[in-house]
Coordinates of C-alpha atoms and ligand atoms in Angstrom, one line a residue:
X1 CA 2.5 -17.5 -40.4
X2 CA 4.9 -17.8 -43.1
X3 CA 6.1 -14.0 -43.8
X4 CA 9.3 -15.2 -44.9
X5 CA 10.2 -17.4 -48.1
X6 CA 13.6 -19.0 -48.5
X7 CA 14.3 -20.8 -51.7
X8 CA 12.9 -24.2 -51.9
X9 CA 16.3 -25.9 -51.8
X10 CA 17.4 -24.0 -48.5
X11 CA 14.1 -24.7 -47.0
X12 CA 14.4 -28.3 -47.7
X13 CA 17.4 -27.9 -45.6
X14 CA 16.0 -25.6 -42.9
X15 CA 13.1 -28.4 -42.7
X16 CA 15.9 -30.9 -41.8
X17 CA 17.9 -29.1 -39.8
X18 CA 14.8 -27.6 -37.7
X19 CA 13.5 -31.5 -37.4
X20 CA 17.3 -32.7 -36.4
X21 CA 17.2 -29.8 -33.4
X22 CA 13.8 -30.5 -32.4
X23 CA 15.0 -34.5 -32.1
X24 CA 17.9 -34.0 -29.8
X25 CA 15.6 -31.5 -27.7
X26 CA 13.0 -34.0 -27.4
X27 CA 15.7 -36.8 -26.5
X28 CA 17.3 -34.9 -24.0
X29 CA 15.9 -31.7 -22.5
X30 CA 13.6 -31.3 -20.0
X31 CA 11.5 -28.0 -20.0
X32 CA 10.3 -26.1 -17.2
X33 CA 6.6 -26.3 -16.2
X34 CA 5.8 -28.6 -18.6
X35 CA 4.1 -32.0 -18.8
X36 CA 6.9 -33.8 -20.9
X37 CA 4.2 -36.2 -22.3
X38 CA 2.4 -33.8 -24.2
X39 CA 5.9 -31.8 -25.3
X40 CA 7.0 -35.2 -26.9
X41 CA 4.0 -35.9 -28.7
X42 CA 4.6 -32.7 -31.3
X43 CA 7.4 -31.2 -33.0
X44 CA 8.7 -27.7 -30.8
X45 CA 9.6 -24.7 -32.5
X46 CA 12.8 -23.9 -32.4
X47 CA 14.0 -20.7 -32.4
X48 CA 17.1 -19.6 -33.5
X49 CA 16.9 -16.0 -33.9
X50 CA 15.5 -13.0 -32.8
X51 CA 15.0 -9.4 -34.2
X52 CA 13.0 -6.6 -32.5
X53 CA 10.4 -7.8 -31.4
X54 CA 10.5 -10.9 -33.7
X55 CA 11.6 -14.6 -33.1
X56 CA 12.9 -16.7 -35.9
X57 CA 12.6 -20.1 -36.2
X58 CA 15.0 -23.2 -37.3
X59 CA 11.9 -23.4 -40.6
X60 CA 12.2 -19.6 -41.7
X61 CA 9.0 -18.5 -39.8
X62 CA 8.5 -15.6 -38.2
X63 CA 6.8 -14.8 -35.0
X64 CA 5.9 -11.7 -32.7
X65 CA 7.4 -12.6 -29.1
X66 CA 4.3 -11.4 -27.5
X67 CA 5.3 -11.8 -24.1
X68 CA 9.1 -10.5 -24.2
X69 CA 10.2 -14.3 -24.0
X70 CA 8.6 -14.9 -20.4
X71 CA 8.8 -11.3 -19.1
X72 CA 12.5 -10.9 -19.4
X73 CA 13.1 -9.1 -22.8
X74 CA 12.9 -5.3 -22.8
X75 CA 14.1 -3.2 -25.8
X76 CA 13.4 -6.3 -28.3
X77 CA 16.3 -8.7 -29.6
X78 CA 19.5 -7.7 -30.3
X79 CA 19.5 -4.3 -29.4
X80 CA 22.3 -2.6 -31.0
X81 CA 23.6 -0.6 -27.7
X82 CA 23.0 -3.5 -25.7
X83 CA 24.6 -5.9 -28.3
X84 CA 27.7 -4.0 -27.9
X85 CA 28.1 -3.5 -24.3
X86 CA 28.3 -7.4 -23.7
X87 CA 30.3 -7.4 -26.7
X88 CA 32.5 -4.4 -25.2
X89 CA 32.7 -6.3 -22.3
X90 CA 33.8 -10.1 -24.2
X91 CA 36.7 -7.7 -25.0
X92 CA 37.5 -7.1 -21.2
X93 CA 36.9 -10.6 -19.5
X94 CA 33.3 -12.4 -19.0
X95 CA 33.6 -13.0 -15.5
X96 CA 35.2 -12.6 -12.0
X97 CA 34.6 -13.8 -8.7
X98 CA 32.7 -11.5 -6.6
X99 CA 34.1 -13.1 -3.5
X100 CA 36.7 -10.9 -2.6
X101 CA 36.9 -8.8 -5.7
X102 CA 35.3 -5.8 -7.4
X103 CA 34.8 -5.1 -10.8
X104 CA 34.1 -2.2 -12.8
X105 CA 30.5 -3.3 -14.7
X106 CA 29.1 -4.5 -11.1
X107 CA 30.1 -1.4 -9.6
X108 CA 28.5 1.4 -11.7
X109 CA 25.8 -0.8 -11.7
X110 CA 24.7 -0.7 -9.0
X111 CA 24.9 3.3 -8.0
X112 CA 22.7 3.9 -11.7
X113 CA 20.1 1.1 -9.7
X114 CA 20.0 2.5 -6.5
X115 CA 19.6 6.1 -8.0
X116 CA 17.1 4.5 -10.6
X117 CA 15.4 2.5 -7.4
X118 CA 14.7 5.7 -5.1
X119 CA 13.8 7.8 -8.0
X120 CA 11.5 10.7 -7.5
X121 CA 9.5 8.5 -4.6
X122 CA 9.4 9.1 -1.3
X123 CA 11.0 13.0 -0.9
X124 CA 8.1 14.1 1.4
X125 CA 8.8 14.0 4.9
X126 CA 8.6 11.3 6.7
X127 CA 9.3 8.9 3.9
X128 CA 10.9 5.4 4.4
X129 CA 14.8 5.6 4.3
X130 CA 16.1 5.4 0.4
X131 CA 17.6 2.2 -0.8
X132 CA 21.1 2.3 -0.7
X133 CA 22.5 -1.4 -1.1
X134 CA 22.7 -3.8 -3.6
X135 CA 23.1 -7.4 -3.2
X136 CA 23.6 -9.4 -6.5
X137 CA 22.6 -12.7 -7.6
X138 CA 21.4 -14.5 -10.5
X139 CA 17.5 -15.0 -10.8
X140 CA 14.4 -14.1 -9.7
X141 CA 13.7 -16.8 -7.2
X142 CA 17.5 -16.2 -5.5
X143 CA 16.9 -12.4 -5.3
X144 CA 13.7 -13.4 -3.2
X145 CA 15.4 -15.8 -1.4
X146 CA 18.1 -13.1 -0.5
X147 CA 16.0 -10.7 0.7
X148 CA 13.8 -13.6 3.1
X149 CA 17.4 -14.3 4.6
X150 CA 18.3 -10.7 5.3
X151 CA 14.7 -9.7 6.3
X152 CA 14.5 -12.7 8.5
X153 CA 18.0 -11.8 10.5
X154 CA 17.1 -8.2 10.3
X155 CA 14.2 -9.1 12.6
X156 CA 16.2 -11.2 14.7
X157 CA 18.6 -8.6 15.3
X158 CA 17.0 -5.4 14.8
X159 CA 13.8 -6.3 16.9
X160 CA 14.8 -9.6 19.0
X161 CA 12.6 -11.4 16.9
X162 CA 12.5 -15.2 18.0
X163 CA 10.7 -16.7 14.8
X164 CA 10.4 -14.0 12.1
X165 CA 7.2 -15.2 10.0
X166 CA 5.9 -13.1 7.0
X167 CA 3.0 -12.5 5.2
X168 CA 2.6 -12.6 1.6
X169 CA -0.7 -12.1 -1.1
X170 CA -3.2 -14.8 -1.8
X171 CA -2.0 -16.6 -5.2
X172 CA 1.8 -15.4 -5.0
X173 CA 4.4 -16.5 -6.9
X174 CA 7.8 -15.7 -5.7
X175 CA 9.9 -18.3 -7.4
X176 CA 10.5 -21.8 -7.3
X177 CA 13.3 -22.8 -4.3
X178 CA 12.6 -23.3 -1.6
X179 CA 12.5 -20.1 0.3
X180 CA 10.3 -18.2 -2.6
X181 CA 8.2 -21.2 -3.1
X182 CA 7.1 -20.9 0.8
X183 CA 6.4 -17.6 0.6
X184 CA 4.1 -18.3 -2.4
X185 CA 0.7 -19.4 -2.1
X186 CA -0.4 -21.3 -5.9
X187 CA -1.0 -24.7 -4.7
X188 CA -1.3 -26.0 -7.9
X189 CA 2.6 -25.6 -8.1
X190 CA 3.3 -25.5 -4.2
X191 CA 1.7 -28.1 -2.4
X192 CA 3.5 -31.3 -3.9
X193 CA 6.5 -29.5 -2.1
X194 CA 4.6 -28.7 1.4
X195 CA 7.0 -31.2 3.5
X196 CA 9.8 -28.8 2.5
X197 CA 8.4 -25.7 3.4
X198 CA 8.5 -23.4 5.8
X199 CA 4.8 -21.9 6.8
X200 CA 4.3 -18.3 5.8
X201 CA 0.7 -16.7 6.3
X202 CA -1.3 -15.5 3.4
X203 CA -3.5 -12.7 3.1
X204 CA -6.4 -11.8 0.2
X205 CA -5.1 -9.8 -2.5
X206 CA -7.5 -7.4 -4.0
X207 CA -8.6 -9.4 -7.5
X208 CA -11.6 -7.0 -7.9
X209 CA -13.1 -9.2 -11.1
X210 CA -13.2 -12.2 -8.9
X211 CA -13.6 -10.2 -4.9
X212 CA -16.3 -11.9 -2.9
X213 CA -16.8 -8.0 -1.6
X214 CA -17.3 -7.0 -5.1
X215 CA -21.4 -5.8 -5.8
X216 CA -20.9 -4.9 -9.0
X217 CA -22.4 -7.2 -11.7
X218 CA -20.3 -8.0 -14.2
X219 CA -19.4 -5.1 -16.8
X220 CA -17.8 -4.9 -20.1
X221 CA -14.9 -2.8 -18.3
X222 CA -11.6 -3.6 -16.2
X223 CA -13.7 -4.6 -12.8
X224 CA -11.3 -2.0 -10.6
X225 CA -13.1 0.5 -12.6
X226 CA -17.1 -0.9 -11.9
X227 CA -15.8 -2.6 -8.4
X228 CA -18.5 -1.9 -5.6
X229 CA -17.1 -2.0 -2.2
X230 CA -15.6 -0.6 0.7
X231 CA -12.2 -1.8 0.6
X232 CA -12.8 -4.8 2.6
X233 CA -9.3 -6.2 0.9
X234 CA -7.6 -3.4 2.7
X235 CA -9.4 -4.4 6.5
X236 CA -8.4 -8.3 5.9
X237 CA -4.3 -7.1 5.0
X238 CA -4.8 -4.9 8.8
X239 CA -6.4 -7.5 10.2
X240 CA -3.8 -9.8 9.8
X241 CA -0.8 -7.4 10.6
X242 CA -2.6 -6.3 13.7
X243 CA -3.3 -9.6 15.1
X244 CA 0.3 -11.0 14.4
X245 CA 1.8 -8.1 16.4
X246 CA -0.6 -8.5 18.9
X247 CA 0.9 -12.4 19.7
X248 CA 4.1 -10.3 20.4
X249 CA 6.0 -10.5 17.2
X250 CA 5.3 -8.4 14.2
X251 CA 5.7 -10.0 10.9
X252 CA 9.4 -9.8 9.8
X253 CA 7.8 -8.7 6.5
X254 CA 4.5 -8.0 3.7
X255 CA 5.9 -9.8 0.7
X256 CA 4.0 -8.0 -2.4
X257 CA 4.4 -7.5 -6.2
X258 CA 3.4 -3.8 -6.3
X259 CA 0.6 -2.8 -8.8
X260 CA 0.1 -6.0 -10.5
X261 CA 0.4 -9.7 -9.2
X262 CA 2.1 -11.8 -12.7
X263 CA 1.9 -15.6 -12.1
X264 CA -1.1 -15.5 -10.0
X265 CA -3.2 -14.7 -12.8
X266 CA -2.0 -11.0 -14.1
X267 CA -3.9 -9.2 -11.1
X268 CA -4.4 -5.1 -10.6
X269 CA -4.3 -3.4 -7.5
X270 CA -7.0 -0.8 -7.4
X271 CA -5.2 2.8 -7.5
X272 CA -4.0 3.3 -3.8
X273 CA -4.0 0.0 -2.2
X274 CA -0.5 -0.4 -2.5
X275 CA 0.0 2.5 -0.6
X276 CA -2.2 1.9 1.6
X277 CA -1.0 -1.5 2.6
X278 CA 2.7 -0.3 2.7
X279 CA 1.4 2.1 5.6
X280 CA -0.3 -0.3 7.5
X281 CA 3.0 -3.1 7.4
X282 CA 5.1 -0.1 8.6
X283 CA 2.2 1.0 11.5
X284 CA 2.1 -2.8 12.4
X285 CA 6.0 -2.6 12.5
X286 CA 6.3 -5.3 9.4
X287 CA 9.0 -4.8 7.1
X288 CA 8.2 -4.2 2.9
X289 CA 10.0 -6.4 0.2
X290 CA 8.7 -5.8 -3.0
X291 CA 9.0 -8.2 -5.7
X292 CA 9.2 -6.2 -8.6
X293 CA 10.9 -9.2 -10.8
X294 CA 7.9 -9.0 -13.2
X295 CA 6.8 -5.0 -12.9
X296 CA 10.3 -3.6 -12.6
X297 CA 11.9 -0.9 -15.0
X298 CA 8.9 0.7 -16.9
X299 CA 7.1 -2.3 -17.1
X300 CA 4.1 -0.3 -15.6
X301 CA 5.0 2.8 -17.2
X302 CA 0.8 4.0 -18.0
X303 CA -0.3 5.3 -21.1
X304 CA -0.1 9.3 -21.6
X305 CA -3.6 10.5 -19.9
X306 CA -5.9 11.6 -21.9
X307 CA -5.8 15.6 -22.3
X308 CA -2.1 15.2 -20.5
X309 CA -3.9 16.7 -17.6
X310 CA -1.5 15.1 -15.4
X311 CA 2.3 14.6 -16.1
X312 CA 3.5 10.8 -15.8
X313 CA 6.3 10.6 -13.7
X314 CA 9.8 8.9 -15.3
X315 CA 10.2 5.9 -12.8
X316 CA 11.1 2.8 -13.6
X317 CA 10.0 0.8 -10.4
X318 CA 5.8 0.0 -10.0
X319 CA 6.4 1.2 -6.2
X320 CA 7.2 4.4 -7.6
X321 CA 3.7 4.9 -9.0
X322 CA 2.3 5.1 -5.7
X323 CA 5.3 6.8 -3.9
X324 CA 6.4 3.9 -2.2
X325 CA 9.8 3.3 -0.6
X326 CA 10.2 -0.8 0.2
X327 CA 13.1 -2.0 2.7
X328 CA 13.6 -4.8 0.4
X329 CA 13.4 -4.7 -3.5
X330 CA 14.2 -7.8 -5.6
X331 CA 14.9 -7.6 -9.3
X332 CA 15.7 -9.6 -12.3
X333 CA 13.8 -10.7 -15.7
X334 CA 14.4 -7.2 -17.0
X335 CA 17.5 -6.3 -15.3
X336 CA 19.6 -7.2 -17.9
X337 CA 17.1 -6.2 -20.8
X338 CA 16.8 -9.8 -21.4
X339 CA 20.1 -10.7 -21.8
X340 CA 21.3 -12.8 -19.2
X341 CA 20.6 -14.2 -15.7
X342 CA 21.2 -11.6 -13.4
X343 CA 19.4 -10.6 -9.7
X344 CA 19.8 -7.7 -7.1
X345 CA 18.5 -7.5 -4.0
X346 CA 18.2 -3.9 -2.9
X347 CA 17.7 -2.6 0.9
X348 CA 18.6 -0.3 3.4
X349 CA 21.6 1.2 5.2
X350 CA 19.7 0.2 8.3
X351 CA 19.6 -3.4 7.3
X352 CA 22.9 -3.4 6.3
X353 CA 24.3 -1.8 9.8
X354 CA 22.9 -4.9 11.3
X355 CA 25.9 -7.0 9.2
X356 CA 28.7 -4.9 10.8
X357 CA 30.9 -6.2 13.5
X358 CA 34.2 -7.4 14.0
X359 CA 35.2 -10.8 12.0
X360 CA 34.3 -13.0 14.9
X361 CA 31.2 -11.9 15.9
X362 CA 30.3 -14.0 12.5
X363 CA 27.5 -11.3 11.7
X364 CA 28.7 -11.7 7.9
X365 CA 25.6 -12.5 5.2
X366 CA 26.6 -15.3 4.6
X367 CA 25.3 -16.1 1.1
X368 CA 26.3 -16.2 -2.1
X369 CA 26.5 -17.4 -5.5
X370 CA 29.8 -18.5 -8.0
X371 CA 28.3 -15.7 -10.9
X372 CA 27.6 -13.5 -8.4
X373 CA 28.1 -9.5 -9.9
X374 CA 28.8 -11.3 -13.4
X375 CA 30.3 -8.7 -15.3
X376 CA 28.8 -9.7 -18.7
X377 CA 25.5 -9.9 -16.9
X378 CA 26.3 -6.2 -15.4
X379 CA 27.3 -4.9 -19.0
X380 CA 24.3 -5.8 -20.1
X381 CA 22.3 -4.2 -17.2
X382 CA 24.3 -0.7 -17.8
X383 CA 23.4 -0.5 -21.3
X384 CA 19.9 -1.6 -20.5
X385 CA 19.5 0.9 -18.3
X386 CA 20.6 3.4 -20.1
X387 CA 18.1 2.6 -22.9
X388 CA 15.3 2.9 -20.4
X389 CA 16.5 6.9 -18.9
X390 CA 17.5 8.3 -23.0
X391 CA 15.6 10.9 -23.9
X392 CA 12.6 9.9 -25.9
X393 CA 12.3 6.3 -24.1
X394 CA 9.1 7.2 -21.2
X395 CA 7.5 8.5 -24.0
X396 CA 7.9 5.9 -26.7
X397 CA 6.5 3.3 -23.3
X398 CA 3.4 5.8 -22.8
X399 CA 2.9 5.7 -26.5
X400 CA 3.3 1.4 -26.9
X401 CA 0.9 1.5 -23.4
X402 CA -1.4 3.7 -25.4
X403 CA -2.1 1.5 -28.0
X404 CA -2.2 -1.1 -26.4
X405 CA -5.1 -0.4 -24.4
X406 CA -6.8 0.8 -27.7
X407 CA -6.1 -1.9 -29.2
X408 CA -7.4 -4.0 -26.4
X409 CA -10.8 -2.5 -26.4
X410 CA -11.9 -4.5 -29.8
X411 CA -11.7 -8.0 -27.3
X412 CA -14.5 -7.1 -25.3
X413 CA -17.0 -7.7 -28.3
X414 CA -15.8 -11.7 -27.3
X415 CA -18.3 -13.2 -25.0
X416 CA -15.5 -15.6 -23.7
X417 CA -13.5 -12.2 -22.4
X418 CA -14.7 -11.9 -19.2
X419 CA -11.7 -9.5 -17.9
X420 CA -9.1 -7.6 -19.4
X421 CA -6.3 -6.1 -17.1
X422 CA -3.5 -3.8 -18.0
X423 CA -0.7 -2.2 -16.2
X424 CA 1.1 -0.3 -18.6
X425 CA 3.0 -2.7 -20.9
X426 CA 1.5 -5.7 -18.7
X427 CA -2.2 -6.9 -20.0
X428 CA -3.8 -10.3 -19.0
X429 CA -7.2 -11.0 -21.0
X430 CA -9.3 -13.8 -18.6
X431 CA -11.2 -15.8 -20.8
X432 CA -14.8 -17.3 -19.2
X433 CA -17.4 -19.8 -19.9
X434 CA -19.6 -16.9 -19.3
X435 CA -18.8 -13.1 -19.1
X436 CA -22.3 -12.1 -17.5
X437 CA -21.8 -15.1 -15.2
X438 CA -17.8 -15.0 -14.2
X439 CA -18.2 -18.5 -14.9
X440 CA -14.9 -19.8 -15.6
X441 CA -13.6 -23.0 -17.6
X442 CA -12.1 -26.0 -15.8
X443 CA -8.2 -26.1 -15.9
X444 CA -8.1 -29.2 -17.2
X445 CA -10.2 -27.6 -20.5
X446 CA -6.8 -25.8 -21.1
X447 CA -8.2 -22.8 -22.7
X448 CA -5.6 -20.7 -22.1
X449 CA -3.0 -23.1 -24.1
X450 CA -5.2 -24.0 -26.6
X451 CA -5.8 -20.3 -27.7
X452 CA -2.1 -19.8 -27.4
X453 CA -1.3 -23.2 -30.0
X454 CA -3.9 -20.7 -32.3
X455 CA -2.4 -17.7 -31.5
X456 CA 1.0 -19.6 -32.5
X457 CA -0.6 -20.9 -35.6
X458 CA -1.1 -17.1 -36.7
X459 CA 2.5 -16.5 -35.6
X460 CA 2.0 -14.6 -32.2
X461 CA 4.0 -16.6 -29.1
X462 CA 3.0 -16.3 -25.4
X463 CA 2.0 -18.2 -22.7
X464 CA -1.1 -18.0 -20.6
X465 CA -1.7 -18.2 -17.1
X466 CA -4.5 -21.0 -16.8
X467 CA -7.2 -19.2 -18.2
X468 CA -5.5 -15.8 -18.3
X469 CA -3.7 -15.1 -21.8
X470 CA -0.6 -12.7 -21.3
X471 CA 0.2 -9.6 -23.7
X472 CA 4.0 -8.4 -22.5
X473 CA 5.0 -6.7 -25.5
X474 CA 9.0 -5.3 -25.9
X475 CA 9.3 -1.8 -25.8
X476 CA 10.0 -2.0 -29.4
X477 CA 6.8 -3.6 -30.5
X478 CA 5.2 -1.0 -33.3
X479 CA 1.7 -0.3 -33.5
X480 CA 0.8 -2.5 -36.3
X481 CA 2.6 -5.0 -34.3
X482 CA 0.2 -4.2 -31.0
X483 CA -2.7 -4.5 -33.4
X484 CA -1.7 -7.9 -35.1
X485 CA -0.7 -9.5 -31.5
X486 CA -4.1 -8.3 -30.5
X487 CA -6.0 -9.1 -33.6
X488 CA -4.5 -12.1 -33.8
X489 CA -5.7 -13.0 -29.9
X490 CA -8.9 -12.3 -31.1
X491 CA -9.2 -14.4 -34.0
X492 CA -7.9 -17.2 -31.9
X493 CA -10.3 -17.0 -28.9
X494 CA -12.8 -17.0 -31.4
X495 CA -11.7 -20.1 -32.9
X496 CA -11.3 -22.0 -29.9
X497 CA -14.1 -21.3 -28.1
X498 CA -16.6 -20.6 -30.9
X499 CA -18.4 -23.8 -29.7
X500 CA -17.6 -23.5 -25.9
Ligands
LIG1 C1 9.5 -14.7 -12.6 C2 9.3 -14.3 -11.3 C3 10.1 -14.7 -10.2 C4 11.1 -15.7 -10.4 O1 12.2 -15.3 -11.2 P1 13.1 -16.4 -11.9 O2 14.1 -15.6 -12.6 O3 12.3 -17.2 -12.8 O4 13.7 -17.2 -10.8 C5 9.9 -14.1 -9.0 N1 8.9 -13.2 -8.8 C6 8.2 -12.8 -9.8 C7 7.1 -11.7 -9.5 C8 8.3 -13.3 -11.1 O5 7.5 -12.9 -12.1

């Protein structure tokens, strides 16, 4: 873990200093998700720089930021062109009220995302209506919560809906206020907060390793590969749409992450089904908001196919990969490459009609929040953006994809690997008592963060997912990086679990 040496006098000093920060933390922060009680008992890293796809911390040790610091980092740290947009920008001014002012960053921001957002998808006839809107605000969880709100009046208005419910995946995780934690469905996190909630329906999401309509016995292989079934997921989604519109009021909307469900557990959709299911909400007249806060801007860019029979198509957006249009797209870890807490909501000219009237009709949306269209924030997401479209960049994500999923295949040789998923530059390795059993380990075994303290010890940081370790690499991540993060995973399952 310790690549880099300073002299012994400066690392007495780093050693003090590192100790001093990690004090004041302890005294005074609290950290998200976290049980305080075991954060107090051990010394945190600190980190206090950042390189590529390299952290720094306060001691002079290096470490590979394996999961693009919580899903948010995309070109690595300190990116020169992105480094000196926002510095550009500190030039200009930081910030300006978006509450009856414009500014230039937020403005030519927004055309490059809703250009960006409609992309190549969705030209055949018939298609859903192109994006054509953007609503800012500042994380995840409040570009969620802005598209429930509009969703929720657009049914009210559009379709005389009296009480607009929605739908959402099994295991969702749409942030953590209170509108995005009702429309998610992880009771582990969700159900302490059930008396503030408002009720939204859930629905199975196709988890093929774990499906009870999966006949397949357990392979060494990614289980939408092996899965045996007739797409009984699919039924249950039209099932529930169908019956709700039966009872006289469609759902206002299917909330989904498209592809590949994050926080639930890192779980694939089986080529097609978000297609599929985007069909059937629109036959079942259900609106679409895709929550592509995790997959969004060539996150799920896939590996080059082998024999490049078939061209990969340049979108950033997962609902791209299966031509997909939503009426409702929320965005934000990557939106600003990392760099600072920014959201958009994108929808329709259609949904925005339904805004328009004269002052005192009071049709206004009335939301909004005091960084709203932060012009730092917007810098950032210009120049980000610009990094993803250059010439050279699709490719260099098919390449980092590639190697990841080669690098990947070694982990199946553990008998604790019981899945591994991948969605381009997404991978989530679930580790099991058993792999010819499924059998998985209690949560309160805490496999997952005791092979990420290893994995840490051997100078890799991510976080897992209960039993599920994540692999979110920057873009910039090299090979040999891809094959220590990897290696590295492997040595520490085996470590942890060699007696399990
Ligand atoms: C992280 C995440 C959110 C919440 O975003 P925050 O910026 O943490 O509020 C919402 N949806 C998905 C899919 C996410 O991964």
């Amino acid at each position: 873990m310790n690549r880099s040496h300073p002299a012994p006098s400066s690392a007495a000093n780093a050693a003090r200093r590192a100790r001093r920060l990690a004090q004041l933390d302890q005294r005074y922060v609290w950290h998200p998700f976290t049980q305080m009680r075991d954060w107090l008992r051990r010394e945190p890293i600190v980190i206090v720089g950042g390189r590529g796809a390299t952290l720094y911390d306060a001691r002079g040790r290096e470490y590979l930021d394996a999961n693009a610091s919580i899903w948010t980092n995309l070109h690595g740290h300190r990116e020169p062109r992105v480094d000196a947009a926002v510095r550009r920008q500190l030039g200009k001014i930081a910030h300006s009220s978006a509450l009856g002012l414009a500014n230039e960053p937020a403005a030519l921001l927004a055309a490059r995302l809703v250009a960006a957002a409609n992309g190549s998808a969705g030209r055949r006839p018939g298609a859903a209506p192109p994006l054509a809107k953007v609503f800012y605000s500042d994380d995840g969880a409040t570009a969620i919560e802005v598209a429930l709100k509009l969703a929720y009046d657009y049914a009210r208005r559009a379709h005389g809906a009296t009480k607009p419910r929605f739908l959402s995946l099994a295991g969702a995780y749409h942030g953590d206020t209170v509108g995005a934690v009702s429309l998610g469905h992880i009771d582990l996190f969700h159900q302490r907060y059930a008396g503030l909630l408002f009720k939204s329906d859930t629905v199975m999401a196709p988890y093929c390793y774990r499906c009870r309509f999966n006949r397949a016995r357990p392979e060494r292989a990614d289980a939408r590969d092996y899965r045996r079934c007739r797409w009984e997921c699919l039924d249950q989604v039209e099932g529930r749409l169908a019956a709700q519109q039966r009872r006289g009021e469609a759902y206002a909307a299917l909330v989904l992450e498209p592809l590949i469900q994050g926080a639930a557990g890192m779980i694939p959709q089986p080529g097609g089904w978000l297609r599929r299911v985007t069909e059937l909400a629109r036959g079942n007249g259900a609106a679409v908001i895709a929550d592509e806060v995790m997959t969004g801007f060539g996150r799920t860019t896939p590996a080059q196919p082998t024999g490049g029979e078939r061209r990969v198509r340049g979108d950033l957006f997962a609902c791209q990969r299966e031509g997909v249009r939503p009426d409702f797209l929320a965005l934000a870890k990557g939106l600003t490459g990392g760099y600072l807490p920014m959201a958009a909501t994108l929808t329709t000219q259609a949904v925005f009609d339904q805004f328009l009237g004269e002052y005192g009709e009071f049709k206004t949306f009335f939301h909004g929040h005091s960084y709203t269209a932060n012009q730092l924030g917007a810098a950032a997401g210009l120049a980000s953006l610009e990094r993803l479209q250059a010439p050279g960049a699709q490719a260099r994500r098919q390449r980092l994809a590639g190697e990841l999923e080669q690098a990947l295949r070694d982990l199946w040789a553990l008998p604790h690997v019981g899945d591994i998923r991948q969605v381009g530059l997404i991978a989530g390795i679930e580790l099991v008592r058993n792999w010819t059993t499924r059998t998985p380990f209690a949560l309160t075994e805490q496999v997952g963060a005791r092979v990420c303290a290893a994995l840490a010890r051997r100078g890799v940081l991510t976080r897992p997912i209960g039993n599920v370790v994540v692999l979110m690499p920057p873009y910039c991540t090299t090979a040999s990086q891809v094959r220590r993060m990897v290696g590295a995973l492997g040595e520490a399952i085996a470590e942890v679990l060699s007696r399990a």
